[in-house]
CSV table of C-alpha atoms and ligand atoms in Angstrom, one decimal:
chain,number,residue,atom,x,y,z
A,1,MET,CA,4.5,239.1,142.8
A,2,ARG,CA,3.6,235.5,141.9
A,3,CYS,CA,1.4,235.7,138.8
A,4,SER,CA,0.3,232.2,137.9
A,5,THR,CA,-0.8,232.3,134.3
A,6,HIS,CA,-3.3,229.5,134.8
A,7,ARG,CA,-4.9,231.1,137.8
A,8,HIS,CA,-5.9,234.1,135.8
A,9,ARG,CA,-6.7,232.6,132.4
A,10,ALA,CA,-10.4,232.2,133.1
A,11,GLY,CA,-10.6,236.0,133.5
A,12,TRP,CA,-8.9,236.7,130.2
A,13,GLU,CA,-11.0,234.0,128.4
A,14,ALA,CA,-14.1,235.6,129.8
A,15,GLU,CA,-13.0,239.1,128.7
A,16,ALA,CA,-12.3,237.9,125.2
A,17,ALA,CA,-15.6,236.0,125.1
A,18,SER,CA,-17.5,239.2,126.0
A,19,VAL,CA,-15.7,241.1,123.2
A,20,VAL,CA,-16.9,238.4,120.8
A,21,ASP,CA,-20.4,238.5,122.1
A,22,GLU,CA,-20.6,242.3,122.0
A,23,VAL,CA,-19.4,242.4,118.4
A,24,LYS,CA,-21.8,239.6,117.4
A,25,ALA,CA,-24.7,241.5,119.0
A,26,MET,CA,-24.0,244.7,117.0
A,27,ASN,CA,-26.5,245.7,114.4
A,28,LYS,CA,-24.4,245.3,111.2
A,29,GLU,CA,-26.7,247.7,109.2
A,30,GLU,CA,-26.4,250.5,111.7
A,31,GLU,CA,-22.8,249.9,112.6
A,32,PRO,CA,-20.9,248.3,109.7
A,33,ILE,CA,-17.5,249.1,111.2
A,34,VAL,CA,-16.1,247.8,114.5
A,35,VAL,CA,-13.6,250.2,116.1
A,36,ILE,CA,-11.6,247.4,117.6
A,37,ARG,CA,-9.6,249.7,120.0
A,38,LYS,CA,-13.0,250.6,121.7
A,39,ARG,CA,-13.5,246.9,122.4
A,40,LEU,CA,-10.0,245.7,123.1
A,41,GLN,CA,-8.8,248.6,125.2
A,42,PRO,CA,-11.3,248.0,128.1
A,43,MET,CA,-10.6,244.3,127.7
A,44,MET,CA,-6.9,244.9,128.3
A,45,TYR,CA,-7.6,247.1,131.3
A,46,ASN,CA,-9.8,244.4,132.7
A,47,ASN,CA,-7.2,241.7,132.0
A,48,VAL,CA,-4.6,243.7,134.0
A,49,TYR,CA,-6.9,245.1,136.7
A,50,ARG,CA,-8.3,241.7,137.5
A,51,ILE,CA,-4.8,240.4,138.2
A,52,LEU,CA,-3.6,243.5,140.1
A,53,PHE,CA,-6.8,244.5,142.0
A,54,ASP,CA,-9.3,241.7,141.4
A,55,GLN,CA,-11.4,244.4,139.8
A,56,ARG,CA,-13.0,245.0,136.4
A,57,PHE,CA,-14.8,247.9,134.7
A,58,GLU,CA,-18.3,247.2,133.5
A,59,SER,CA,-18.1,249.4,130.4
A,60,ASP,CA,-15.9,251.9,128.6
A,61,GLU,CA,-18.2,254.6,130.1
A,62,ASP,CA,-17.4,253.7,133.7
A,63,PRO,CA,-16.2,257.1,135.0
A,64,LEU,CA,-13.2,255.5,136.8
A,65,PHE,CA,-12.2,253.8,133.6
A,66,VAL,CA,-12.6,257.1,131.7
A,67,GLU,CA,-10.3,258.9,134.1
A,68,LEU,CA,-7.7,256.2,134.3
A,69,LYS,CA,-7.6,255.9,130.5
A,70,MET,CA,-7.3,259.7,130.2
A,71,LEU,CA,-4.4,260.0,132.7
A,72,ASN,CA,-2.6,257.0,131.4
A,73,GLY,CA,-3.0,258.4,127.9
A,74,GLU,CA,-1.6,261.8,129.0
A,75,ARG,CA,1.4,260.0,130.5
A,76,SER,CA,2.0,258.0,127.3
A,77,HIS,CA,1.7,261.1,125.2
A,78,LEU,CA,4.2,263.0,127.4
A,79,ALA,CA,6.7,260.2,127.2
A,80,GLN,CA,6.5,260.1,123.4
A,81,SER,CA,6.8,263.8,122.9
A,82,PHE,CA,9.6,265.7,121.3
A,83,GLU,CA,10.4,267.5,124.6
A,84,TYR,CA,11.1,264.2,126.3
A,85,ASN,CA,13.7,263.2,123.8
A,86,TYR,CA,15.6,266.4,123.4
A,87,GLY,CA,16.0,266.9,127.2
A,88,ASP,CA,17.4,263.4,127.5
A,89,PHE,CA,19.9,263.7,124.7
A,90,ILE,CA,20.9,267.4,124.8
A,91,PRO,CA,21.2,268.2,128.6
A,92,VAL,CA,22.2,271.8,128.0
A,93,LEU,CA,18.7,272.5,126.7
A,94,ARG,CA,17.0,271.2,129.8
A,95,PRO,CA,16.3,274.7,131.2
A,96,PHE,CA,13.9,275.2,128.3
A,97,LEU,CA,11.9,272.2,129.5
A,98,ARG,CA,10.5,273.8,132.7
A,99,GLY,CA,6.9,274.0,131.3
A,100,TYR,CA,7.0,270.4,130.0
A,101,LEU,CA,8.4,269.1,133.3
A,102,ASN,CA,5.7,270.9,135.3
A,103,ILE,CA,3.0,269.2,133.2
A,104,CYS,CA,4.8,265.8,133.7
A,105,ARG,CA,4.8,266.4,137.5
A,106,ARG,CA,1.2,267.4,137.6
A,107,VAL,CA,0.1,264.3,135.6
A,108,ALA,CA,2.3,262.1,137.8
A,109,GLU,CA,0.7,263.5,140.9
A,110,ARG,CA,-2.8,263.0,139.6
A,111,ARG,CA,-2.1,259.5,138.5
A,112,SER,CA,-0.5,258.6,141.8
A,113,ARG,CA,-3.5,260.0,143.7
A,114,LEU,CA,-5.9,258.1,141.6
A,115,PHE,CA,-4.0,254.8,142.0
A,116,LYS,CA,-3.8,255.4,145.8
A,117,ASP,CA,-7.4,256.6,146.5
A,118,GLN,CA,-9.4,254.5,144.1
A,119,PHE,CA,-7.5,251.3,144.0
A,120,VAL,CA,-4.8,250.7,146.7
A,121,GLN,CA,-6.8,252.2,149.6
A,122,ILE,CA,-10.0,250.5,148.6
A,123,ARG,CA,-8.3,247.1,148.3
A,124,LYS,CA,-6.7,247.6,151.7
A,125,LYS,CA,-10.1,248.3,153.2
A,126,LEU,CA,-11.6,245.2,151.6
A,127,VAL,CA,-8.8,243.0,152.9
A,128,SER,CA,-9.1,244.5,156.4
A,129,MET,CA,-12.8,243.9,156.4
A,130,GLU,CA,-12.1,240.3,155.2
A,131,GLU,CA,-14.3,240.9,152.2
A,132,ALA,CA,-11.6,240.0,149.7
A,133,THR,CA,-12.2,236.4,148.5
A,134,GLU,CA,-8.9,235.7,146.7
A,135,LYS,CA,-5.5,237.2,146.9
A,136,CYS,CA,-4.5,239.4,144.0
A,137,GLY,CA,-1.3,241.1,142.8
A,138,ILE,CA,-1.5,244.2,145.0
A,139,ASP,CA,-2.0,242.0,148.2
A,140,HIS,CA,1.5,240.5,147.7
A,141,ILE,CA,2.9,244.0,147.1
A,142,LEU,CA,1.2,245.3,150.3
A,143,GLU,CA,2.5,242.4,152.3
A,144,ALA,CA,6.0,243.3,151.2
A,145,GLN,CA,5.3,246.9,152.4
A,146,LEU,CA,4.2,245.5,155.7
A,147,LYS,CA,7.4,243.6,156.1
A,148,GLY,CA,9.3,246.8,155.4
A,149,GLU,CA,10.7,245.6,152.1
A,150,LEU,CA,8.9,248.4,150.2
A,151,ASN,CA,7.5,251.9,151.2
A,152,GLU,CA,4.3,253.5,150.0
A,153,GLU,CA,6.0,255.3,147.2
A,154,ASN,CA,7.5,252.0,145.9
A,155,VAL,CA,4.0,250.4,146.0
A,156,LEU,CA,2.5,253.3,143.9
A,157,CYS,CA,5.5,253.2,141.5
A,158,ILE,CA,4.9,249.4,140.8
A,159,VAL,CA,1.2,250.2,140.1
A,160,GLU,CA,2.3,253.1,137.9
A,161,ASN,CA,4.8,250.9,136.1
A,162,ILE,CA,2.4,248.1,135.3
A,163,ASN,CA,-0.1,250.7,134.0
A,164,SER,CA,2.5,252.2,131.7
A,165,THR,CA,4.1,249.0,130.5
A,166,GLY,CA,1.4,246.3,130.5
A,167,ILE,CA,-1.8,247.6,128.8
A,168,GLU,CA,-1.1,249.6,125.7
A,169,THR,CA,1.9,247.5,124.6
A,170,THR,CA,-0.3,244.3,124.5
A,171,LEU,CA,-3.0,246.3,122.8
A,172,TRP,CA,-0.6,247.6,120.1
A,173,GLY,CA,0.5,244.0,119.6
A,174,MET,CA,-3.1,242.9,119.1
A,175,GLU,CA,-4.0,245.8,116.7
A,176,TRP,CA,-1.0,245.2,114.4
A,177,CYS,CA,-1.7,241.5,114.3
A,178,ILE,CA,-5.3,242.2,113.3
A,179,ALA,CA,-4.3,244.7,110.7
A,180,GLU,CA,-1.9,242.2,109.1
A,181,LEU,CA,-4.6,239.5,109.1
A,182,VAL,CA,-7.0,241.9,107.5
A,183,ASN,CA,-4.4,242.7,104.8
A,184,HIS,CA,-3.5,239.0,104.3
A,185,PRO,CA,-6.8,237.1,104.0
A,186,ASP,CA,-5.0,233.9,102.9
A,187,ILE,CA,-3.1,233.9,106.2
A,188,GLN,CA,-6.3,234.6,108.1
A,189,THR,CA,-8.0,231.7,106.4
A,190,LYS,CA,-5.0,229.4,107.1
A,191,LEU,CA,-5.1,230.4,110.8
A,192,ARG,CA,-8.9,229.8,111.0
A,193,LEU,CA,-8.4,226.4,109.4
A,194,GLU,CA,-5.8,225.5,112.1
A,195,LEU,CA,-8.2,226.6,114.8
A,196,ASP,CA,-11.0,224.5,113.2
A,197,MET,CA,-8.8,221.4,112.8
A,198,VAL,CA,-7.2,221.5,116.2
A,199,LEU,CA,-10.1,222.7,118.4
A,200,GLY,CA,-13.1,221.8,116.2
A,201,PRO,CA,-15.4,224.3,114.5
A,202,GLY,CA,-16.9,226.8,117.0
A,203,VAL,CA,-14.9,225.4,120.0
A,204,GLN,CA,-13.4,228.5,121.7
A,205,ILE,CA,-9.7,228.7,122.2
A,206,THR,CA,-8.5,228.6,125.8
A,207,GLU,CA,-5.0,229.2,127.1
A,208,PRO,CA,-3.6,225.6,127.1
A,209,ASP,CA,-4.7,225.2,123.5
A,210,ILE,CA,-2.1,227.8,122.3
A,211,ALA,CA,0.7,225.2,122.7
A,212,ARG,CA,-1.1,223.0,120.1
A,213,LEU,CA,-1.5,225.9,117.6
A,214,PRO,CA,1.9,226.4,115.9
A,215,TYR,CA,0.5,228.7,113.2
A,216,LEU,CA,-1.3,231.0,115.7
A,217,GLN,CA,2.0,231.3,117.5
A,218,ALA,CA,3.8,232.0,114.3
A,219,VAL,CA,1.3,234.7,113.3
A,220,ILE,CA,1.8,236.4,116.6
A,221,LYS,CA,5.6,236.2,116.5
A,222,GLU,CA,5.7,237.5,112.9
A,223,SER,CA,3.5,240.5,113.9
A,224,LEU,CA,5.7,241.3,116.9
A,225,ARG,CA,8.8,241.0,114.6
A,226,LEU,CA,7.4,243.4,111.9
A,227,TRP,CA,5.6,245.7,114.3
A,228,THR,CA,7.7,245.5,117.5
A,229,PRO,CA,5.5,247.3,120.0
A,230,VAL,CA,8.5,248.6,122.0
A,231,PRO,CA,11.0,249.1,119.1
A,232,LEU,CA,13.9,250.6,121.2
A,233,LEU,CA,13.1,248.5,124.3
A,234,VAL,CA,13.4,250.5,127.5
A,235,PRO,CA,16.6,252.7,127.9
A,236,HIS,CA,19.4,250.8,129.7
A,237,MET,CA,22.6,252.1,131.3
A,238,ASN,CA,26.0,250.4,131.5
A,239,LEU,CA,27.4,251.0,135.0
A,240,GLU,CA,31.0,250.4,133.9
A,241,HIS,CA,33.0,251.3,130.8
A,242,ALA,CA,32.4,248.8,128.0
A,243,LYS,CA,33.8,247.9,124.6
A,244,LEU,CA,31.3,246.6,122.0
A,245,GLY,CA,32.0,245.9,118.4
A,246,GLY,CA,35.1,248.1,118.5
A,247,PHE,CA,33.2,251.0,120.1
A,248,ASP,CA,33.9,252.4,123.5
A,249,ILE,CA,30.8,252.9,125.6
A,250,PRO,CA,31.6,255.2,128.6
A,251,ALA,CA,30.2,254.2,132.0
A,252,GLU,CA,26.7,255.4,132.7
A,253,SER,CA,25.8,255.9,129.0
A,254,LYS,CA,22.1,255.7,128.0
A,255,VAL,CA,22.0,252.6,125.8
A,256,LEU,CA,19.1,252.2,123.4
A,257,VAL,CA,18.8,248.8,121.6
A,258,ASN,CA,17.0,248.9,118.3
A,259,ALA,CA,15.1,245.7,118.6
A,260,TRP,CA,13.0,246.5,115.5
A,261,TRP,CA,16.1,246.7,113.3
A,262,LEU,CA,17.6,243.5,114.8
A,263,ALA,CA,14.3,241.8,113.7
A,264,ASN,CA,14.1,243.5,110.3
A,265,ASN,CA,17.7,243.6,109.1
A,266,PRO,CA,17.8,242.0,105.6
A,267,ASP,CA,21.3,240.7,106.4
A,268,HIS,CA,19.8,238.4,109.0
A,269,TRP,CA,16.2,237.7,107.8
A,270,LYS,CA,14.8,236.5,104.5
A,271,LYS,CA,12.7,239.3,103.0
A,272,PRO,CA,12.1,240.9,106.4
A,273,GLU,CA,9.6,243.4,104.9
A,274,GLU,CA,7.1,240.6,104.2
A,275,PHE,CA,4.5,239.5,106.7
A,276,ARG,CA,5.2,235.8,106.4
A,277,PRO,CA,4.4,233.8,109.6
A,278,GLU,CA,5.6,230.6,107.8
A,279,ARG,CA,9.2,231.7,108.5
A,280,PHE,CA,8.5,230.8,112.2
A,281,VAL,CA,7.5,227.3,111.3
A,282,LYS,CA,10.2,226.8,108.7
A,283,GLU,CA,13.6,228.5,108.6
A,284,GLU,CA,13.2,230.3,111.9
A,285,ALA,CA,11.2,227.5,113.8
A,286,GLY,CA,13.6,227.6,116.8
A,287,VAL,CA,13.3,231.3,117.4
A,288,GLU,CA,11.2,232.1,120.5
A,289,VAL,CA,9.9,235.4,122.0
A,290,ASN,CA,11.9,234.9,125.2
A,291,GLY,CA,15.2,236.1,123.8
A,292,ASN,CA,16.8,232.8,122.8
A,293,ASP,CA,17.9,234.5,119.6
A,294,TYR,CA,19.4,238.0,119.7
A,295,ARG,CA,17.8,238.9,116.3
A,296,PHE,CA,14.3,238.7,117.9
A,297,LEU,CA,13.9,240.6,121.2
A,298,PRO,CA,10.3,241.9,121.4
A,299,PHE,CA,10.4,241.6,125.2
A,300,GLY,CA,14.1,242.4,125.6
A,301,VAL,CA,16.4,239.8,127.2
A,302,GLY,CA,18.2,239.2,130.5
A,303,ARG,CA,17.5,240.6,134.0
A,304,ARG,CA,15.5,243.7,132.8
A,305,SER,CA,13.5,241.9,130.2
A,306,CYS,CA,9.7,242.1,130.3
A,307,PRO,CA,8.2,240.3,133.3
A,308,GLY,CA,4.8,240.5,131.6
A,309,ILE,CA,5.7,238.1,128.7
A,310,LEU,CA,3.9,235.3,130.6
A,311,LEU,CA,0.7,237.3,130.5
A,312,ALA,CA,1.1,239.1,127.2
A,313,MET,CA,1.6,236.0,125.1
A,314,PRO,CA,-1.5,234.1,126.3
A,315,MET,CA,-3.6,237.2,126.1
A,316,LEU,CA,-2.5,237.7,122.5
A,317,GLY,CA,-3.2,234.1,121.6
A,318,ILE,CA,-6.6,234.0,123.2
A,319,THR,CA,-7.8,237.3,121.7
A,320,ILE,CA,-6.4,236.8,118.2
A,321,GLY,CA,-7.6,233.2,118.2
A,322,ARG,CA,-11.1,234.0,119.3
A,323,LEU,CA,-11.5,236.9,116.8
A,324,VAL,CA,-10.3,234.9,113.9
A,325,HIS,CA,-12.3,231.9,114.8
A,326,ASN,CA,-15.6,233.8,115.2
A,327,PHE,CA,-15.3,236.5,112.5
A,328,GLU,CA,-13.8,237.1,109.1
A,329,LEU,CA,-11.8,240.3,109.6
A,330,LEU,CA,-12.2,242.7,106.7
A,331,PRO,CA,-11.0,246.2,105.8
A,332,PRO,CA,-13.5,249.0,106.4
A,333,PRO,CA,-16.1,249.5,103.6
A,334,GLY,CA,-14.6,251.2,100.6
A,335,HIS,CA,-11.1,250.2,101.4
A,336,SER,CA,-9.2,247.3,99.9
A,337,ASN,CA,-6.8,247.0,102.9
A,338,ILE,CA,-5.9,248.7,106.2
A,339,VAL,CA,-3.4,251.5,105.8
A,340,HIS,CA,-1.0,251.4,108.7
A,341,SER,CA,-2.1,254.8,110.1
A,342,SER,CA,-5.7,253.5,110.8
A,343,ALA,CA,-4.9,250.1,112.2
A,344,SER,CA,-7.7,250.2,114.8
A,345,THR,CA,-10.7,250.0,112.5
A,346,PHE,CA,-12.0,247.0,110.7
A,347,ARG,CA,-15.2,245.3,109.7
A,348,THR,CA,-16.3,241.8,110.6
A,349,THR,CA,-18.6,239.2,109.1
A,350,PRO,CA,-19.3,235.8,110.6
A,351,PRO,CA,-16.8,233.4,108.9
A,352,PHE,CA,-17.7,231.7,105.7
A,353,SER,CA,-20.8,233.8,105.2
B,1,HEM,C1,3.0,242.5,123.7
B,1,HEM,C2,3.1,243.0,125.0
B,1,HEM,C3,4.4,243.5,125.6
B,1,HEM,C4,5.6,243.8,125.0
B,1,HEM,C5,6.0,243.8,123.6
B,1,HEM,C6,6.4,244.2,126.1
B,1,HEM,C7,7.7,244.7,125.9
B,1,HEM,C8,8.5,245.1,126.9
B,1,HEM,C9,9.9,245.5,126.8
B,1,HEM,C10,10.6,245.6,125.4
B,1,HEM,C11,10.4,245.9,128.0
B,1,HEM,C12,11.8,246.4,128.3
B,1,HEM,C13,12.8,245.3,128.2
B,1,HEM,C14,14.2,245.8,128.1
B,1,HEM,O1,14.5,247.0,128.0
B,1,HEM,O2,15.1,244.9,128.1
B,1,HEM,C15,9.3,245.7,128.9
B,1,HEM,C16,9.4,246.0,130.3
B,1,HEM,C17,8.4,245.8,131.2
B,1,HEM,N1,7.2,245.2,130.9
B,1,HEM,FE1,6.5,244.6,129.1
B,1,HEM,N2,5.7,244.1,127.3
B,1,HEM,C18,4.5,243.7,127.0
B,1,HEM,C19,3.5,243.4,128.0
B,1,HEM,C20,3.6,243.6,129.3
B,1,HEM,C21,2.6,243.2,130.3
B,1,HEM,C22,1.3,242.5,130.0
B,1,HEM,C23,3.1,243.6,131.5
B,1,HEM,C24,2.5,243.4,132.9
B,1,HEM,C25,1.2,243.4,133.2
B,1,HEM,C26,4.4,244.1,131.3
B,1,HEM,C27,5.2,244.6,132.3
B,1,HEM,C28,6.5,245.2,132.1
B,1,HEM,C29,7.3,245.8,133.2
B,1,HEM,C30,6.9,245.9,134.6
B,1,HEM,C31,8.5,246.1,132.6
B,1,HEM,C32,9.7,246.8,133.3
B,1,HEM,C33,10.7,245.8,133.7
B,1,HEM,C34,11.9,246.4,134.4
B,1,HEM,O3,12.1,247.6,134.4
B,1,HEM,O4,12.7,245.6,134.9
B,1,HEM,N3,4.7,244.1,130.0
B,1,HEM,N4,8.2,245.2,128.3
């Protein structure tokens, strides 16, 4: 699938703009708190569904969005449950997992049916009736199916995969970044100053601007370092026997890479427990998110690294940039900061009020 970043950026910018407009339109007396997940989650679905299906959800009450979010949530919950882990690591206990595996199967079937009936088939119909104006991600995947390179199951697996890997991960990245900015008003002010100086007061950030905003990039990197959204990456498997650091790793082992520890090991980072974006403009200025330094692998590295990095980084930059430029992000009333278990609630005021 060819996903040109620039082709889709207008959509992400429009989605971020509508979040800003909605929050500005809220009555601060009646609703003094913004539950940011309620705004950013539909935005992230729209960002991804625009690319994949050229489709967006009008509101978080759209029944299709509600069902999709519920089923994706169930899948995510099952993948993070205790049962998932013990079955993978202690195979002899697998017979006790029958009930759990049945639920997994049912959720997988319901999700697959939803993706097929409500998205893939509808898109096929639009294309066959020549009502689709522009090609989107799924069109390329369906072309590969027509050529015999993929079968229907493969197509649905790709849709499933993007739903599981692309939406919540980026949302978590946004939420942690916002929480750290709320807890570090000095850093928030410095970032707003950069936006004002480089773009001009009130000029809204667009994707190409990100390259001219080194402090914004540093804030995002620092947040991904301290709050790595996928801390153990995705499990890998070595096909052949390997020796690493004096350890023997038998062929076909499940290998988990602790990317969070690589990025937070005090032997390799100066005061890693501190949220200090300056490190990425000073002593760690050469460290990028693309895996050019093995201490920092938020998207993995190599052949199986995250293909969504080209989408996630601009989405993060546009969203964080617009929120900080338009609002002062504050902890909820009665709190002096955001405790990490409630990172999705904050309060806004227009900046400098
Ligand atoms: C901040 C946001 C994101 C983070 C931190 C992230 C992180 C990751 C990580 C760590 C992996 C596994 C890499 C490995 O094990 O070596 C991965 C895989 C993947 N990501 Fe992302 N991701 C993000 C956003 C996205 C987006 C927006 C998409 C697509 C819309 C996406 C699609 C995928 C896919 C399809 C895979 C599986 C690749 C494979 O199995 O070969 N990700 N991601």
